[in-house]
Amino acid sequence: MASYSTNEFKSGLKVMLEGDPCNIVENEFVKPGKGQAFNRVRLKNLKTGRVWERTFKSGESLEGADVMEHDMEYLYADGQYWHFMKTDGSYEQLAADQAAVEDSIRWLKETDKVTVTLWDEVPIAVAPANFVELEVTETDPGLKGDTAQGGTKPATLSTGAVVKVPLFINIGEVVRVDTRTAEYQNRVKQ
Amino acid sequence: MTTATLRLTGSSETHLENIQVGRQGYLQTSPEHAMKCLLAEHRLSIFQICPAYRGGEIGRRHRTEFQMLEWYRCGHTLAELMDDLQAMLKYVGKQMEKYSIQPISQISDRYSYRELFEKHFKVNPHSLGIEGLAGLVAPEITAHLDEHSTLGDYLDTAFSDAIEPQLLAPTIVYDFPACQAALAETKQLSTGDLVSDRFELYVGGVEIANAYQELCDGKELSRRFAANNQQRQLTGKPIIEDDMELLAVIDDLPRCAGMALGIDRLTMALRGLDDIAGV
């Protein structure tokens, strides 16, 4: 893999830092007064999702990371691995381990489209779509008269996620949820 | 007046990258040396607007080539130069109003480096060593520094990370640490602090202008060139020959104060731009 010098840094570039693949989120060249120039860089660790802020001496370089993002379909879990299939026509299947799906596990519904990040061909992260539609499997009974306004109650969805929903939502109904904030959006008419 | 932008010697300032043009010389990093040679000969206040070149500097606030306004006032002190700057910004503001552009506010604040530093870090910057400074900022902020980094590098890192971004309204900062004197005189304050007799103008968290009570001492200049090159050698940067032309006349330099102002940066500030690309 090629290595990249600070003057080649730009957002979106995938590099290795402390053994982990990272995505450069923001890069700024800084030269204070008469001081030493450096780059102030924000990087997202693609394995943990954590965002790091680091400074690099101008001219320093980082090794590139062989990271690819693929649109895939979630197939099933076998108890140890989660299986995904590429939707680019190749039908190629890949298995992801617990660490890779950890953050998105509660949104994964079979046949849903997801984005899988591969590092050296191995899945390291799975991102669900921003909005998913899931069935409510458990919640307190709905209250008559409570339609659009009023309080909320917890509801367990088919994937195990728990979100706050309006009081009028009943078991068996399908709701649309924003996976970035875990917030209820609306009820989906079947 | 104008001076040649292609010069026989480059700048030995440790953190400036000179652009060499074949064997013909260097593109000036600033017109300072050339103008001081004229000053020593003619002893008149002078100014010029000219391009300056600094290798490797490309970013939101940096361009390899940029426009510099540089002026020298014979017999003046830095306090008078501050008034100069104030008057110039006022004039520029008036011109802008003619075109219905909202001018930037006038310079309202003048602080010493120590005041700002103490307000933020609760410690006198002139009494700190490298270790003390390193302890003030998060390790990820100093990750670009190493065993060859100087006291000045640490001061710059702390100041630019914590204080500069807060200098949004036009602000003058004066009495910089002695190790950051460059070609300015140093002086001892009544507090005992040894400082360099310099000031800078910041607008929008960005350095716009830089002024010196000019050093007129050949022996001291020679010592500073040597220190620059020693640091260059340590950090694997090319050695820059001493500017003999300047060394030959520096003792004849009249007592004067000089300032360099980045025109592209000032334009950014005046127009509220976040990226120099828009200038």
Coordinates of C-alpha atoms in Angstrom, one line a residue:
Chain A
M1 CA 0.0 0.0 0.0
A2 CA 1.2 3.5 -0.8
S3 CA 2.1 5.9 1.9
Y4 CA 0.7 9.4 2.0
S5 CA 2.6 12.6 3.1
T6 CA 0.8 15.3 5.0
N7 CA 0.6 17.4 1.8
E8 CA -1.5 14.6 0.3
F9 CA -3.9 14.4 3.3
K10 CA -7.5 15.2 2.5
S11 CA -10.9 14.2 3.8
G12 CA -11.9 10.8 2.8
L13 CA -8.3 9.4 2.6
K14 CA -8.0 6.0 4.4
V15 CA -4.8 5.7 6.3
M16 CA -3.3 3.4 9.0
L17 CA -2.8 4.9 12.5
E18 CA -1.6 2.9 15.5
G19 CA -2.4 -0.3 13.6
D20 CA -6.0 0.6 12.9
P21 CA -7.5 1.8 9.6
C22 CA -8.8 5.4 9.8
N23 CA -10.7 7.8 7.6
I24 CA -9.4 11.4 7.5
V25 CA -12.4 13.5 8.4
E26 CA -10.7 16.9 8.3
N27 CA -7.3 18.1 7.5
E28 CA -5.9 21.5 8.1
F29 CA -2.4 22.9 7.4
V30 CA -1.3 25.1 10.3
K31 CA 1.7 27.3 10.6
P32 CA 1.7 29.4 13.8
G33 CA 3.6 32.7 13.4
K34 CA 7.3 31.8 13.2
G35 CA 6.6 28.3 14.3
Q36 CA 6.9 24.8 13.0
A37 CA 4.3 23.9 10.4
F38 CA 2.0 21.0 11.1
N39 CA -1.3 19.4 10.0
R40 CA -4.2 19.3 12.4
V41 CA -6.1 16.2 11.4
R42 CA -9.3 14.6 12.6
L43 CA -9.5 10.9 11.9
K44 CA -12.2 8.4 12.4
N45 CA -11.0 5.0 13.5
L46 CA -12.9 2.7 11.2
K47 CA -12.8 -0.2 13.7
T48 CA -14.0 1.5 16.8
G49 CA -15.8 4.5 15.2
R50 CA -13.9 6.8 17.6
V51 CA -12.8 10.2 16.2
W52 CA -9.2 11.1 17.0
E53 CA -7.6 14.5 16.7
R54 CA -3.9 14.4 16.0
T55 CA -1.2 16.8 14.8
F56 CA 1.4 15.7 12.3
K57 CA 4.7 17.4 11.5
S58 CA 4.6 18.7 7.9
G59 CA 6.2 16.1 5.7
E60 CA 5.4 13.2 8.0
S61 CA 3.6 10.3 6.2
L62 CA 1.1 7.6 7.0
E63 CA 0.6 4.3 5.3
G64 CA -2.5 4.0 3.2
A65 CA -5.2 1.6 4.4
D66 CA -6.9 -0.8 2.0
V67 CA -10.4 0.1 3.0
M68 CA -13.4 -0.3 0.7
E69 CA -17.1 0.3 1.4
H70 CA -19.6 -2.1 -0.2
D71 CA -23.4 -2.0 -0.5
M72 CA -24.6 -5.4 0.8
E73 CA -27.7 -7.2 1.9
Y74 CA -27.9 -8.7 5.4
L75 CA -28.8 -12.4 5.1
Y76 CA -28.7 -14.1 8.4
A77 CA -26.8 -14.8 11.7
D78 CA -25.6 -18.3 12.6
G79 CA -24.9 -17.6 16.2
Q80 CA -21.2 -16.8 15.6
Y81 CA -21.1 -14.8 12.4
W82 CA -23.4 -12.4 10.5
H83 CA -23.6 -13.1 6.8
F84 CA -23.9 -10.4 4.1
M85 CA -24.2 -10.6 0.3
K86 CA -22.9 -8.1 -2.2
T87 CA -25.6 -6.3 -4.2
D88 CA -23.3 -5.5 -7.1
G89 CA -24.5 -8.6 -9.1
S90 CA -21.6 -10.8 -7.9
Y91 CA -23.8 -12.3 -5.1
E92 CA -20.5 -12.7 -3.2
Q93 CA -21.0 -13.5 0.5
L94 CA -19.0 -12.4 3.5
A95 CA -19.1 -13.2 7.2
A96 CA -18.6 -10.5 9.8
D97 CA -17.8 -11.1 13.4
Q98 CA -19.3 -9.7 16.5
A99 CA -16.8 -6.8 16.7
A100 CA -17.7 -5.6 13.2
V101 CA -21.5 -5.6 13.7
E102 CA -21.5 -4.6 17.4
D103 CA -22.8 -1.0 16.8
S104 CA -25.4 -1.9 14.3
I105 CA -26.6 -5.3 15.5
R106 CA -29.9 -3.9 17.0
W107 CA -30.9 -2.5 13.5
L108 CA -30.1 -5.5 11.4
K109 CA -33.2 -7.0 9.7
E110 CA -32.8 -9.8 7.2
T111 CA -32.8 -8.6 3.5
D112 CA -32.1 -5.0 4.6
K113 CA -29.5 -3.0 2.7
V114 CA -26.4 -2.0 4.7
T115 CA -22.9 -0.6 4.0
V116 CA -20.1 -3.0 5.0
T117 CA -16.5 -1.6 5.4
L118 CA -13.9 -4.0 4.4
W119 CA -10.2 -3.7 5.4
D120 CA -7.9 -6.0 3.5
E121 CA -11.1 -7.8 2.4
V122 CA -12.3 -8.4 6.0
P123 CA -15.5 -6.7 7.3
I124 CA -14.6 -4.4 10.1
A125 CA -17.8 -2.3 10.3
V126 CA -21.4 -2.5 9.3
A127 CA -23.5 0.6 8.9
P128 CA -27.3 0.3 8.7
A129 CA -29.3 2.6 6.4
N130 CA -30.1 5.9 8.0
F131 CA -33.7 4.9 8.3
V132 CA -35.0 1.4 9.0
E133 CA -38.6 0.1 9.2
L134 CA -39.1 -2.4 12.0
E135 CA -42.0 -4.2 13.6
V136 CA -42.9 -3.5 17.2
T137 CA -42.8 -6.8 19.2
E138 CA -43.4 -5.6 22.7
T139 CA -44.9 -2.4 24.2
D140 CA -47.6 -1.4 26.6
P141 CA -51.1 -1.4 25.1
G142 CA -52.1 1.7 23.1
L143 CA -54.3 4.3 24.7
K144 CA -57.5 5.4 22.9
G145 CA -57.6 9.1 22.1
D146 CA -53.9 9.5 22.1
T147 CA -53.2 10.1 18.5
A148 CA -50.5 12.5 17.5
Q149 CA -49.5 14.3 20.6
G150 CA -48.7 13.3 24.1
G151 CA -46.2 11.2 25.9
T152 CA -44.0 8.3 24.8
K153 CA -43.4 4.8 26.0
P154 CA -40.6 2.3 25.3
A155 CA -41.2 -0.3 22.5
T156 CA -39.1 -3.3 21.7
L157 CA -38.6 -3.8 17.9
S158 CA -38.2 -7.1 16.0
T159 CA -34.4 -6.7 16.0
G160 CA -34.2 -6.1 19.8
A161 CA -33.7 -2.4 19.6
V162 CA -35.7 -0.4 22.2
V163 CA -37.0 3.0 21.1
K164 CA -39.4 5.6 22.5
V165 CA -42.6 5.6 20.5
P166 CA -45.9 7.6 20.9
L167 CA -48.5 6.1 23.2
F168 CA -50.8 5.1 20.2
I169 CA -48.4 2.6 18.8
N170 CA -49.4 -1.1 19.2
I171 CA -47.6 -4.4 19.0
G172 CA -47.5 -5.6 15.4
E173 CA -47.3 -2.2 13.9
V174 CA -44.2 -1.1 11.8
V175 CA -42.3 2.0 12.7
R176 CA -39.7 4.0 10.9
V177 CA -36.6 4.8 13.0
D178 CA -33.5 7.0 12.4
T179 CA -30.6 4.7 13.2
R180 CA -28.2 7.6 13.9
T181 CA -30.2 8.9 16.8
A182 CA -32.4 5.9 17.6
E183 CA -35.4 8.2 17.3
Y184 CA -38.9 7.2 16.2
Q185 CA -39.9 9.0 13.0
N186 CA -43.4 7.8 12.0
R187 CA -45.8 4.8 11.8
V188 CA -45.6 2.9 8.5
K189 CA -48.9 1.9 7.0
Q190 CA -48.9 -1.7 6.0
Chain B
M1 CA 10.1 51.8 -4.2
T2 CA 10.5 48.1 -5.2
T3 CA 13.2 45.6 -4.5
A4 CA 14.2 42.5 -6.4
T5 CA 12.1 39.4 -5.4
L6 CA 14.9 37.0 -6.5
R7 CA 17.8 37.2 -4.0
L8 CA 21.2 35.7 -3.7
T9 CA 20.5 34.3 -0.2
G10 CA 17.4 32.9 1.4
S11 CA 16.0 33.3 4.8
S12 CA 17.6 31.2 7.5
E13 CA 14.5 31.3 9.8
T14 CA 14.2 27.7 10.9
H15 CA 10.6 27.1 9.9
L16 CA 10.6 28.9 6.5
E17 CA 11.1 26.8 3.4
N18 CA 13.0 28.8 0.8
I19 CA 12.2 28.3 -2.9
Q20 CA 15.4 28.1 -4.8
V21 CA 15.4 29.0 -8.5
G22 CA 18.1 26.9 -10.1
R23 CA 21.5 28.4 -9.3
Q24 CA 20.1 31.9 -9.7
G25 CA 19.1 32.4 -6.1
Y26 CA 16.0 32.3 -3.9
L27 CA 12.5 33.8 -4.2
Q28 CA 12.2 36.1 -1.3
T29 CA 10.2 34.9 1.8
S30 CA 9.7 38.6 2.6
P31 CA 11.3 41.8 1.4
E32 CA 12.8 42.5 4.8
H33 CA 16.5 42.1 4.1
A34 CA 16.4 44.0 0.8
M35 CA 14.4 46.9 2.3
K36 CA 16.7 47.1 5.3
C37 CA 19.7 47.4 3.0
L38 CA 18.0 50.4 1.4
L39 CA 17.1 51.9 4.8
A40 CA 20.6 51.7 6.0
E41 CA 21.8 53.6 2.9
H42 CA 19.0 56.2 2.5
R43 CA 17.6 56.5 6.1
L44 CA 14.1 57.3 4.8
S45 CA 10.7 55.7 5.8
I46 CA 9.7 53.3 2.9
F47 CA 7.0 50.9 1.9
Q48 CA 6.2 48.5 -0.8
I49 CA 3.6 45.8 -1.8
C50 CA 5.3 42.8 -3.3
P51 CA 4.9 39.0 -3.6
A52 CA 6.5 36.7 -1.0
Y53 CA 7.1 33.0 -1.5
R54 CA 7.1 30.2 1.1
G55 CA 7.6 26.6 0.0
G56 CA 5.2 23.9 1.3
E57 CA 2.6 26.4 2.7
I58 CA -0.7 25.5 1.2
G59 CA -3.9 25.5 3.3
R60 CA -7.0 27.3 4.3
R61 CA -4.9 30.3 5.4
H62 CA -1.7 29.8 3.4
R63 CA -0.5 30.1 -0.2
T64 CA 3.0 29.5 -1.5
E65 CA 2.8 33.0 -3.1
F66 CA 1.1 35.8 -1.4
Q67 CA 1.0 39.6 -1.3
M68 CA 2.8 41.5 1.4
L69 CA 2.6 45.1 2.4
E70 CA 5.8 46.0 4.2
W71 CA 6.7 49.4 5.6
Y72 CA 9.4 50.9 7.8
R73 CA 9.2 54.1 9.8
C74 CA 12.5 55.8 10.7
G75 CA 12.8 57.1 14.2
H76 CA 9.5 55.5 15.2
T77 CA 8.7 53.1 18.0
L78 CA 6.3 50.2 17.9
A79 CA 3.6 52.2 19.7
E80 CA 3.6 54.7 16.8
L81 CA 3.4 51.8 14.4
M82 CA 0.3 50.5 16.2
D83 CA -1.3 53.9 15.5
D84 CA -0.2 53.6 11.9
L85 CA -2.0 50.3 11.6
Q86 CA -5.0 51.6 13.3
A87 CA -5.2 54.6 10.9
M88 CA -4.7 52.3 7.9
L89 CA -7.5 50.0 8.9
K90 CA -9.8 53.0 9.4
Y91 CA -9.0 54.2 5.9
V92 CA -9.6 50.7 4.4
G93 CA -12.9 50.6 6.4
K94 CA -14.0 54.0 4.9
Q95 CA -13.2 52.8 1.4
M96 CA -15.2 49.6 2.0
E97 CA -18.2 51.6 3.2
K98 CA -18.2 53.4 -0.2
Y99 CA -18.9 50.0 -1.7
S100 CA -21.5 49.2 0.9
I101 CA -19.3 46.4 2.4
Q102 CA -19.5 46.1 6.2
P103 CA -16.0 47.1 7.4
I104 CA -14.3 45.2 10.2
S105 CA -14.4 46.9 13.6
Q106 CA -11.4 48.9 14.7
I107 CA -8.6 47.5 16.8
S108 CA -10.0 47.8 20.3
D109 CA -7.8 45.5 22.2
R110 CA -4.1 45.6 22.9
Y111 CA -2.7 42.8 25.1
S112 CA 0.7 41.6 26.1
Y113 CA 1.5 38.0 25.2
R114 CA 1.9 37.4 28.9
E115 CA -1.5 38.8 29.8
L116 CA -3.3 36.5 27.3
F117 CA -1.1 33.5 28.2
E118 CA -1.7 34.0 32.0
K119 CA -5.5 34.5 31.5
H120 CA -5.7 31.1 29.8
F121 CA -3.0 29.0 31.4
K122 CA -2.6 30.8 34.8
V123 CA 1.2 30.9 34.4
N124 CA 3.8 33.3 33.2
P125 CA 5.0 32.1 29.7
H126 CA 8.4 33.8 30.2
S127 CA 9.2 31.7 33.2
L128 CA 8.5 28.3 31.5
G129 CA 10.8 25.7 30.0
I130 CA 9.9 23.1 27.5
E131 CA 8.7 20.6 30.1
G132 CA 6.4 23.1 31.8
L133 CA 4.9 24.1 28.4
A134 CA 4.4 20.5 27.3
G135 CA 2.4 19.9 30.5
L136 CA 0.0 22.7 29.6
V137 CA -1.5 21.2 26.4
A138 CA -2.9 17.8 25.5
P139 CA -0.4 15.3 24.2
E140 CA -2.2 15.0 20.8
I141 CA -1.6 18.7 20.3
T142 CA 2.1 18.3 20.6
A143 CA 2.4 15.1 18.6
H144 CA 4.2 16.9 15.8
L145 CA 7.0 18.1 18.2
D146 CA 10.1 16.0 18.9
E147 CA 13.4 16.0 20.7
H148 CA 14.7 18.7 18.4
S149 CA 11.8 21.1 19.0
T150 CA 12.6 24.3 20.6
L151 CA 11.1 26.4 23.4
G152 CA 9.7 28.6 20.6
D153 CA 8.0 25.6 19.0
Y154 CA 6.3 24.7 22.3
L155 CA 5.2 28.3 22.9
D156 CA 3.8 28.5 19.4
T157 CA 1.9 25.3 19.8
A158 CA 0.3 26.3 23.1
F159 CA -0.5 29.8 21.9
S160 CA -1.9 28.9 18.5
D161 CA -4.0 26.1 19.9
A162 CA -5.5 27.8 22.9
I163 CA -5.3 31.5 22.5
E164 CA -5.2 32.5 18.8
P165 CA -8.6 31.1 18.0
Q166 CA -10.1 33.4 20.6
L167 CA -8.6 36.6 19.0
L168 CA -11.6 37.2 16.8
A169 CA -12.0 41.0 17.1
P170 CA -9.0 42.9 15.8
T171 CA -6.4 42.5 18.5
I172 CA -2.8 43.6 18.9
V173 CA -0.5 41.3 20.9
Y174 CA 2.8 42.7 22.0
D175 CA 6.0 41.7 24.0
F176 CA 6.5 38.2 22.6
P177 CA 8.9 35.7 24.3
A178 CA 12.5 36.6 23.8
C179 CA 13.2 33.3 21.9
Q180 CA 10.8 34.5 19.2
A181 CA 12.6 37.7 18.4
A182 CA 13.6 36.8 14.8
L183 CA 15.0 40.2 13.6
A184 CA 13.4 42.3 16.4
E185 CA 15.2 43.8 19.4
T186 CA 14.8 42.2 22.8
K187 CA 14.2 44.2 25.9
Q188 CA 14.0 43.7 29.7
L189 CA 10.7 44.7 31.2
S190 CA 10.3 46.2 34.7
T191 CA 8.8 42.8 35.7
G192 CA 12.1 41.2 34.9
D193 CA 10.8 39.4 31.9
L194 CA 13.0 39.4 28.8
V195 CA 10.8 39.8 25.8
S196 CA 11.1 40.5 22.1
D197 CA 10.0 44.0 21.0
R198 CA 7.4 42.8 18.5
F199 CA 3.7 42.9 18.0
E200 CA 1.2 41.1 15.9
L201 CA -2.3 41.9 14.7
Y202 CA -4.9 39.2 14.8
V203 CA -8.3 39.3 13.2
G204 CA -10.7 36.3 13.2
G205 CA -8.2 34.2 15.0
V206 CA -5.7 34.7 12.2
E207 CA -2.3 36.5 12.2
I208 CA -2.6 39.4 9.8
A209 CA 0.4 41.6 10.5
N210 CA 3.7 41.4 12.3
A211 CA 5.9 44.3 13.5
Y212 CA 9.4 44.7 15.0
Q213 CA 11.4 47.3 16.7
E214 CA 14.2 46.5 14.3
L215 CA 17.4 45.0 15.4
C216 CA 20.4 47.2 14.4
D217 CA 23.2 45.2 15.8
G218 CA 25.4 43.2 13.4
K219 CA 27.0 41.0 16.1
E220 CA 23.6 40.0 17.4
L221 CA 22.3 39.4 13.9
S222 CA 25.2 37.2 13.1
R223 CA 24.6 35.2 16.3
R224 CA 20.9 34.7 15.4
F225 CA 21.8 33.6 11.8
A226 CA 24.2 31.0 13.4
A227 CA 21.5 29.8 15.8
N228 CA 19.0 29.4 13.0
N229 CA 21.4 27.3 11.0
Q230 CA 22.3 25.2 14.0
Q231 CA 18.7 24.4 14.4
R232 CA 18.3 23.8 10.7
Q233 CA 21.2 21.3 10.8
L234 CA 19.7 19.5 13.8
T235 CA 16.4 19.1 12.0
G236 CA 17.8 18.1 8.6
K237 CA 17.0 21.3 6.8
P238 CA 19.3 23.0 4.3
I239 CA 21.8 25.5 5.7
I240 CA 21.3 29.0 4.4
E241 CA 24.3 31.1 3.9
D242 CA 24.4 34.3 6.0
D243 CA 23.1 37.4 4.1
M244 CA 26.4 39.2 3.9
E245 CA 24.8 42.2 2.2
L246 CA 22.6 42.8 5.2
L247 CA 25.3 42.0 7.7
A248 CA 27.6 44.6 6.1
V249 CA 25.1 47.5 6.6
I250 CA 22.9 46.5 9.6
D251 CA 25.0 48.6 12.1
D252 CA 24.1 51.7 9.9
L253 CA 20.4 51.0 10.1
P254 CA 18.6 54.0 11.7
R255 CA 16.5 53.3 14.7
C256 CA 13.2 52.2 13.1
A257 CA 10.1 50.1 13.4
G258 CA 8.8 47.9 10.6
M259 CA 5.8 45.9 9.8
A260 CA 4.7 43.3 7.3
L261 CA 1.0 42.8 6.6
G262 CA -0.5 39.9 4.6
I263 CA -2.8 41.5 2.1
D264 CA -4.6 38.2 1.2
R265 CA -5.2 37.5 4.9
L266 CA -6.5 41.1 5.5
T267 CA -8.8 40.6 2.5
M268 CA -10.1 37.4 4.1
A269 CA -10.8 39.2 7.3
L270 CA -12.4 42.2 5.7
R271 CA -14.7 40.0 3.5
G272 CA -15.4 37.4 6.3
L273 CA -13.9 34.6 4.2
D274 CA -13.0 31.3 5.8
D275 CA -10.6 30.2 3.0
I276 CA -7.9 32.1 1.3
A277 CA -9.0 30.5 -1.9
G278 CA -11.9 33.0 -2.0
V279 CA -9.6 36.0 -2.1

